[in-house]
mmCIF file of C-alpha atoms and ligand atoms in Angstrom:
data_model
loop_
_atom_site.group_PDB
_atom_site.id
_atom_site.type_symbol
_atom_site.label_atom_id
_atom_site.label_comp_id
_atom_site.label_asym_id
_atom_site.label_seq_id
_atom_site.Cartn_x
_atom_site.Cartn_y
_atom_site.Cartn_z
ATOM 1 C CA MET A 1 3.995 20.930 -50.653
ATOM 2 C CA ARG A 2 1.003 19.525 -48.802
ATOM 3 C CA GLU A 3 -2.747 19.975 -48.982
ATOM 4 C CA VAL A 4 -4.593 20.298 -45.685
ATOM 5 C CA GLN A 5 -8.070 21.259 -44.565
ATOM 6 C CA ALA A 6 -8.339 24.233 -42.214
ATOM 7 C CA ILE A 7 -11.331 25.696 -40.410
ATOM 8 C CA ILE A 8 -11.914 29.408 -39.961
ATOM 9 C CA GLU A 9 -12.098 29.656 -36.179
ATOM 10 C CA ARG A 10 -12.685 33.405 -36.057
ATOM 11 C CA THR A 11 -12.359 36.576 -38.035
ATOM 12 C CA VAL A 12 -10.836 39.700 -36.522
ATOM 13 C CA ARG A 13 -11.471 42.995 -38.272
ATOM 14 C CA LEU A 14 -8.392 45.245 -38.180
ATOM 15 C CA ASN A 15 -10.095 48.201 -39.867
ATOM 16 C CA GLU A 16 -12.466 48.684 -42.804
ATOM 17 C CA HIS A 17 -9.794 47.509 -45.252
ATOM 18 C CA TYR A 18 -8.249 44.474 -43.547
ATOM 19 C CA GLN A 19 -9.204 41.465 -41.482
ATOM 20 C CA ASN A 20 -7.362 38.522 -40.005
ATOM 21 C CA LEU A 21 -8.622 34.975 -40.361
ATOM 22 C CA HIS A 22 -7.598 32.587 -37.593
ATOM 23 C CA LEU A 23 -7.379 29.169 -39.206
ATOM 24 C CA SER A 24 -7.326 26.012 -37.174
ATOM 25 C CA VAL A 25 -5.040 23.481 -38.821
ATOM 26 C CA GLN A 26 -3.075 20.616 -37.345
ATOM 27 C CA ASP A 27 0.687 20.174 -37.686
ATOM 28 C CA PHE A 28 1.129 22.600 -40.550
ATOM 29 C CA GLY A 29 2.095 26.040 -39.325
ATOM 30 C CA SER A 30 5.664 25.172 -38.370
ATOM 31 C CA ASP A 31 6.343 24.291 -42.019
ATOM 32 C CA ILE A 32 5.826 27.913 -43.100
ATOM 33 C CA LYS A 33 8.605 30.504 -42.972
ATOM 34 C CA PRO A 34 8.605 34.256 -43.686
ATOM 35 C CA GLY A 35 8.327 34.674 -47.451
ATOM 36 C CA GLN A 36 6.219 31.589 -48.023
ATOM 37 C CA SER A 37 2.511 31.638 -48.762
ATOM 38 C CA LEU A 38 -0.502 29.367 -49.151
ATOM 39 C CA LEU A 39 -2.822 28.636 -52.059
ATOM 40 C CA ALA A 40 -6.316 28.613 -50.628
ATOM 41 C CA ARG A 41 -9.804 27.723 -51.721
ATOM 42 C CA LEU A 42 -12.980 27.712 -49.695
ATOM 43 C CA ALA A 43 -14.255 24.132 -49.636
ATOM 44 C CA GLU A 44 -17.783 24.959 -50.750
ATOM 45 C CA GLU A 45 -16.494 26.693 -53.877
ATOM 46 C CA THR A 46 -15.839 24.879 -57.136
ATOM 47 C CA TRP A 47 -13.254 22.095 -57.075
ATOM 48 C CA ASP A 48 -11.462 23.543 -60.071
ATOM 49 C CA PRO A 49 -7.830 23.381 -58.881
ATOM 50 C CA TYR A 50 -6.921 26.517 -60.823
ATOM 51 C CA LEU A 51 -9.055 28.865 -58.742
ATOM 52 C CA ARG A 52 -6.943 29.068 -55.623
ATOM 53 C CA GLU A 53 -5.982 32.430 -54.109
ATOM 54 C CA GLN A 54 -2.613 33.289 -52.644
ATOM 55 C CA TRP A 55 -2.999 33.863 -48.912
ATOM 56 C CA TRP A 56 -0.192 35.324 -46.811
ATOM 57 C CA PRO A 57 0.295 34.102 -43.246
ATOM 58 C CA VAL A 58 1.039 36.920 -40.818
ATOM 59 C CA GLY A 59 1.218 34.794 -37.683
ATOM 60 C CA ILE A 60 1.775 31.169 -36.803
ATOM 61 C CA LYS A 61 0.846 29.523 -33.531
ATOM 62 C CA LYS A 62 0.532 25.906 -32.532
ATOM 63 C CA ASP A 63 -2.192 24.434 -34.750
ATOM 64 C CA GLU A 64 -3.202 27.930 -35.902
ATOM 65 C CA ILE A 65 -2.308 30.075 -38.883
ATOM 66 C CA ILE A 66 -3.375 33.717 -39.063
ATOM 67 C CA VAL A 67 -3.754 35.114 -42.569
ATOM 68 C CA GLU A 68 -4.558 38.601 -43.749
ATOM 69 C CA ARG A 69 -7.435 39.195 -46.137
ATOM 70 C CA PRO A 70 -9.236 42.226 -47.561
ATOM 71 C CA GLY A 71 -11.940 43.576 -45.278
ATOM 72 C CA SER A 72 -14.428 43.633 -48.153
ATOM 73 C CA ILE A 73 -14.751 39.818 -48.310
ATOM 74 C CA THR A 74 -17.160 38.032 -45.985
ATOM 75 C CA TYR A 75 -15.871 34.960 -44.191
ATOM 76 C CA GLU A 76 -17.779 32.975 -41.579
ATOM 77 C CA PRO A 77 -16.421 31.005 -38.636
ATOM 78 C CA GLY A 78 -16.756 27.301 -39.381
ATOM 79 C CA GLN A 79 -16.012 27.624 -43.094
ATOM 80 C CA VAL A 80 -13.600 24.977 -44.321
ATOM 81 C CA VAL A 81 -10.598 26.039 -46.379
ATOM 82 C CA SER A 82 -8.363 23.834 -48.477
ATOM 83 C CA LEU A 83 -4.745 25.008 -48.179
ATOM 84 C CA LEU A 84 -1.802 24.071 -50.379
ATOM 85 C CA GLY A 85 1.603 24.992 -49.105
ATOM 86 C CA ALA A 86 4.066 26.100 -48.309
ATOM 87 C CA VAL A 87 4.508 27.904 -51.626
ATOM 88 C CA GLY A 88 7.853 29.459 -52.522
ATOM 89 C CA GLN A 89 11.161 29.903 -50.740
ATOM 90 C CA PRO A 90 11.713 31.632 -47.406
ATOM 91 C CA PHE A 91 13.321 35.057 -47.635
ATOM 92 C CA ARG A 92 17.093 34.679 -47.831
ATOM 93 C CA TYR A 93 18.695 37.061 -45.376
ATOM 94 C CA LYS A 94 22.360 37.963 -45.223
ATOM 95 C CA ARG A 95 24.194 36.487 -42.260
ATOM 96 C CA THR A 96 25.491 39.895 -41.235
ATOM 97 C CA LEU A 97 22.066 41.509 -41.332
ATOM 98 C CA ARG A 98 21.580 44.545 -39.078
ATOM 99 C CA ASN A 99 19.005 46.751 -40.832
ATOM 100 C CA VAL A 100 16.168 45.723 -43.136
ATOM 101 C CA LEU A 101 13.941 47.999 -45.175
ATOM 102 C CA LEU A 102 10.488 46.746 -46.189
ATOM 103 C CA ILE A 103 8.475 48.674 -48.782
ATOM 104 C CA ALA A 104 4.793 48.317 -49.712
ATOM 105 C CA ASP A 105 3.961 50.437 -52.748
ATOM 106 C CA ASP A 106 0.219 50.982 -53.157
ATOM 107 C CA THR A 107 -0.618 47.519 -51.855
ATOM 108 C CA ALA A 108 -0.962 45.604 -48.595
ATOM 109 C CA PRO A 109 2.369 44.800 -46.934
ATOM 110 C CA SER A 110 0.992 41.354 -45.960
ATOM 111 C CA PRO A 111 3.750 39.311 -47.707
ATOM 112 C CA LEU A 112 6.306 41.122 -45.523
ATOM 113 C CA VAL A 113 4.474 41.152 -42.197
ATOM 114 C CA MET A 114 5.389 37.696 -40.910
ATOM 115 C CA SER A 115 9.095 38.539 -41.216
ATOM 116 C CA ILE A 116 8.872 41.580 -38.901
ATOM 117 C CA PRO A 117 8.698 39.888 -35.459
ATOM 118 C CA TRP A 118 11.189 37.252 -36.588
ATOM 119 C CA LEU A 119 13.726 39.905 -37.628
ATOM 120 C CA ILE A 120 13.188 41.988 -34.505
ATOM 121 C CA SER A 121 13.624 38.938 -32.267
ATOM 122 C CA ASN A 122 16.955 38.411 -34.026
ATOM 123 C CA ARG A 123 18.031 41.967 -33.133
ATOM 124 C CA VAL A 124 17.591 43.307 -36.666
ATOM 125 C CA SER A 125 16.247 46.863 -37.016
ATOM 126 C CA VAL A 126 13.270 46.979 -39.351
ATOM 127 C CA THR A 127 11.709 49.925 -41.165
ATOM 128 C CA LEU A 128 8.408 49.576 -43.040
ATOM 129 C CA VAL A 129 7.628 52.145 -45.734
ATOM 130 C CA LEU A 130 3.973 52.444 -46.753
ATOM 131 C CA ALA A 131 3.081 54.325 -49.944
ATOM 132 C CA GLY A 132 -0.271 55.012 -51.618
ATOM 133 C CA GLN A 133 -2.996 52.558 -50.607
ATOM 134 C CA ALA A 134 -0.562 50.830 -48.252
ATOM 135 C CA ASN A 135 -1.167 53.764 -45.905
ATOM 136 C CA GLN A 136 -4.580 52.210 -45.167
ATOM 137 C CA TYR A 137 -2.783 49.362 -43.450
ATOM 138 C CA PRO A 138 -3.353 49.252 -39.651
ATOM 139 C CA THR A 139 0.089 49.335 -38.064
ATOM 140 C CA ASN A 140 -1.036 49.476 -34.433
ATOM 141 C CA LYS A 141 -0.775 45.671 -34.037
ATOM 142 C CA LEU A 142 2.789 45.522 -35.357
ATOM 143 C CA PRO A 143 5.716 45.336 -32.918
ATOM 144 C CA PRO A 144 6.514 48.706 -31.285
ATOM 145 C CA GLU A 145 10.191 48.331 -32.241
ATOM 146 C CA LEU A 146 9.213 48.633 -35.914
ATOM 147 C CA GLU A 147 9.798 52.024 -37.537
ATOM 148 C CA VAL A 148 6.915 52.942 -39.856
ATOM 149 C CA ILE A 149 7.315 55.605 -42.549
ATOM 150 C CA HIS A 150 4.297 56.931 -44.418
ATOM 151 C CA ALA A 151 5.659 57.810 -47.851
ATOM 152 C CA ASN A 152 4.278 60.016 -50.591
ATOM 153 C CA ASP A 153 2.386 58.513 -53.521
ATOM 154 C CA ASP A 154 5.498 58.831 -55.707
ATOM 155 C CA LEU A 155 7.369 56.574 -53.274
ATOM 156 C CA SER A 156 9.487 59.339 -51.814
ATOM 157 C CA TRP A 157 9.884 60.170 -48.153
ATOM 158 C CA GLN A 158 11.906 62.382 -45.867
ATOM 159 C CA ASN A 159 15.468 61.165 -45.269
ATOM 160 C CA MET A 160 15.061 58.653 -48.084
ATOM 161 C CA VAL A 161 18.755 58.708 -48.986
ATOM 162 C CA MET A 162 19.712 57.896 -45.427
ATOM 163 C CA THR A 163 17.114 55.110 -45.077
ATOM 164 C CA VAL A 164 18.166 53.474 -48.325
ATOM 165 C CA GLY A 165 21.866 53.803 -47.535
ATOM 166 C CA TRP A 166 21.470 52.335 -44.079
ATOM 167 C CA ALA A 167 19.596 49.207 -45.185
ATOM 168 C CA ASP A 168 21.500 45.948 -45.598
ATOM 169 C CA GLN A 169 18.625 44.379 -47.498
ATOM 170 C CA VAL A 170 15.379 45.656 -48.984
ATOM 171 C CA PHE A 171 12.192 43.699 -49.781
ATOM 172 C CA VAL A 172 9.524 45.349 -51.924
ATOM 173 C CA VAL A 173 5.894 44.529 -52.705
ATOM 174 C CA VAL A 174 3.898 46.522 -55.250
ATOM 175 C CA LYS A 175 0.311 46.587 -56.467
ATOM 176 C CA GLY A 176 -0.416 43.762 -58.868
ATOM 177 C CA ASP A 177 -2.128 45.816 -61.596
ATOM 178 C CA ASP A 178 1.212 46.168 -63.423
ATOM 179 C CA GLU A 179 3.744 44.545 -61.169
ATOM 180 C CA MET A 180 6.725 44.781 -63.500
ATOM 181 C CA ARG A 181 6.184 48.464 -64.342
ATOM 182 C CA ARG A 182 5.959 49.307 -60.677
ATOM 183 C CA MET A 183 9.052 47.232 -59.844
ATOM 184 C CA THR A 184 10.871 49.062 -62.637
ATOM 185 C CA ARG A 185 10.079 52.359 -60.895
ATOM 186 C CA VAL A 186 11.508 51.008 -57.641
ATOM 187 C CA TRP A 187 14.640 49.771 -59.419
ATOM 188 C CA GLU A 188 15.201 53.168 -61.051
ATOM 189 C CA ARG A 189 14.649 54.945 -57.747
ATOM 190 C CA PHE A 190 17.291 52.828 -56.008
ATOM 191 C CA LYS A 191 19.748 53.186 -58.897
ATOM 192 C CA ASN A 192 19.440 56.956 -58.528
ATOM 193 C CA LEU A 193 19.847 56.843 -54.753
ATOM 194 C CA ARG A 194 22.850 54.525 -54.585
ATOM 195 C CA ALA A 195 26.155 54.461 -56.424
ATOM 196 C CA SER A 196 25.518 50.787 -57.162
ATOM 197 C CA VAL A 197 22.866 48.194 -56.388
ATOM 198 C CA ASP A 198 24.687 45.020 -55.391
ATOM 199 C CA LYS A 199 23.425 41.474 -55.558
ATOM 200 C CA GLN A 200 21.516 40.226 -52.512
ATOM 201 C CA TYR A 201 20.477 43.770 -51.584
ATOM 202 C CA LEU A 202 17.191 44.659 -53.309
ATOM 203 C CA PHE A 203 14.439 42.043 -53.725
ATOM 204 C CA ALA A 204 11.172 42.187 -55.656
ATOM 205 C CA VAL A 205 8.575 40.142 -53.780
ATOM 206 C CA MET A 206 6.475 39.040 -56.751
ATOM 207 C CA GLN A 207 2.812 38.005 -56.584
ATOM 208 C CA PRO A 208 1.657 36.906 -60.037
ATOM 209 C CA PRO A 209 -1.294 34.512 -60.366
ATOM 210 C CA GLN A 210 0.006 31.079 -59.360
ATOM 211 C CA PRO A 211 -2.380 28.379 -60.560
ATOM 212 C CA CYS A 212 -0.370 25.317 -59.489
ATOM 213 C CA GLY A 213 2.290 26.545 -57.043
ATOM 214 C CA VAL A 214 4.713 23.747 -57.899
ATOM 215 C CA GLY A 215 6.417 24.937 -61.102
ATOM 216 C CA ALA A 216 4.289 22.738 -63.370
ATOM 217 C CA CYS A 217 1.925 25.022 -65.281
ATOM 218 C CA GLY A 218 4.242 27.810 -66.405
ATOM 219 C CA GLY A 219 1.787 30.418 -65.178
ATOM 220 C CA CYS A 220 4.369 32.383 -63.210
ATOM 221 C CA LEU A 221 7.418 32.258 -65.473
ATOM 222 C CA LEU A 222 9.861 35.159 -65.243
ATOM 223 C CA THR A 223 12.668 35.655 -67.746
ATOM 224 C CA LEU A 224 15.881 36.786 -66.071
ATOM 225 C CA ARG A 225 19.040 38.364 -67.444
ATOM 226 C CA GLU A 226 21.046 36.059 -69.738
ATOM 227 C CA GLY A 227 17.730 34.534 -70.866
ATOM 228 C CA GLU A 228 17.450 32.272 -67.843
ATOM 229 C CA VAL A 229 13.867 31.524 -66.795
ATOM 230 C CA CYS A 230 12.542 31.008 -63.277
ATOM 231 C CA THR A 231 9.171 30.102 -61.841
ATOM 232 C CA ILE A 232 8.176 32.519 -59.104
ATOM 233 C CA CYS A 233 6.132 29.879 -57.259
ATOM 234 C CA THR A 234 9.187 27.678 -56.660
ATOM 235 C CA GLN A 235 12.108 30.131 -56.771
ATOM 236 C CA GLY A 236 10.359 33.260 -55.505
ATOM 237 C CA PRO A 237 8.577 35.132 -54.265
ATOM 238 C CA ALA A 238 11.696 37.233 -53.556
ATOM 239 C CA ILE A 239 13.661 37.785 -56.764
ATOM 240 C CA ASP A 240 16.981 39.634 -56.644
ATOM 241 C CA MET A 241 16.327 42.745 -58.735
ATOM 242 C CA THR A 242 19.847 42.651 -60.182
ATOM 243 C CA SER A 243 18.814 39.464 -62.006
ATOM 244 C CA ILE A 244 15.706 41.026 -63.605
ATOM 245 C CA PRO A 245 16.246 42.563 -67.077
ATOM 246 C CA PHE A 246 14.708 45.979 -66.394
ATOM 247 C CA PRO A 247 14.831 48.427 -69.328
ATOM 248 C CA GLU A 248 18.052 50.506 -69.245
HETATM 249 S S1 LIG B 1 2.148 28.592 -60.579
HETATM 250 FE FE1 LIG B 1 2.387 26.998 -61.991
HETATM 251 S S2 LIG B 1 4.479 27.213 -62.566
HETATM 252 FE FE2 LIG B 1 4.243 28.658 -60.978
#
């Protein structure tokens, strides 16, 4: 985990809901892998260390990180941003991976976006399912090899059984208003669609508030089955859903 200063070089509006910030930062981007995020704070804001936001990189270039932010927030080129990262563990893919299903339920798919070109370049087929507000996401800049499915608000879609059966691994993000309730709905949906949900198949990509990002404050504790406890900032964000004690 390192802290660096970045400068907003430019902002690129994707549509009325989303924008990309191109951040100039030296010798940092190569440290970040799909699944990892940054804790960010604009330099002119308060120096309270507990007010950082979780920013998701969607592209990394030499000395540049591109992050995705809501279109409703105003950023100016030249603003300085303090970044802490990389937060969390990279997504853990199976070695025999052929087909990956990504699901964004009523929220931006940003935590999943950086993995898409990486998977496709490794000859993995990728399907992105967008439900609810996720349908506002502009998909025209995503790789053409990506299959995009616009799902219904109840997280159903045509040929759902086939899509779920075909996937070797699934990564899910949900709206943060009640993350665990929404993940429970996903878990129940998959249990109904498959005879069994095996380990290393279905992952909840969790985004609770993460004040410190290093496992020190206890702000992102998650109790697992058998009473084990993990911190999402150090062991997540992708948590195997078979290890989460969802209600039976
Ligand atoms: S954010 Fe502090 S323990 Fe995870």
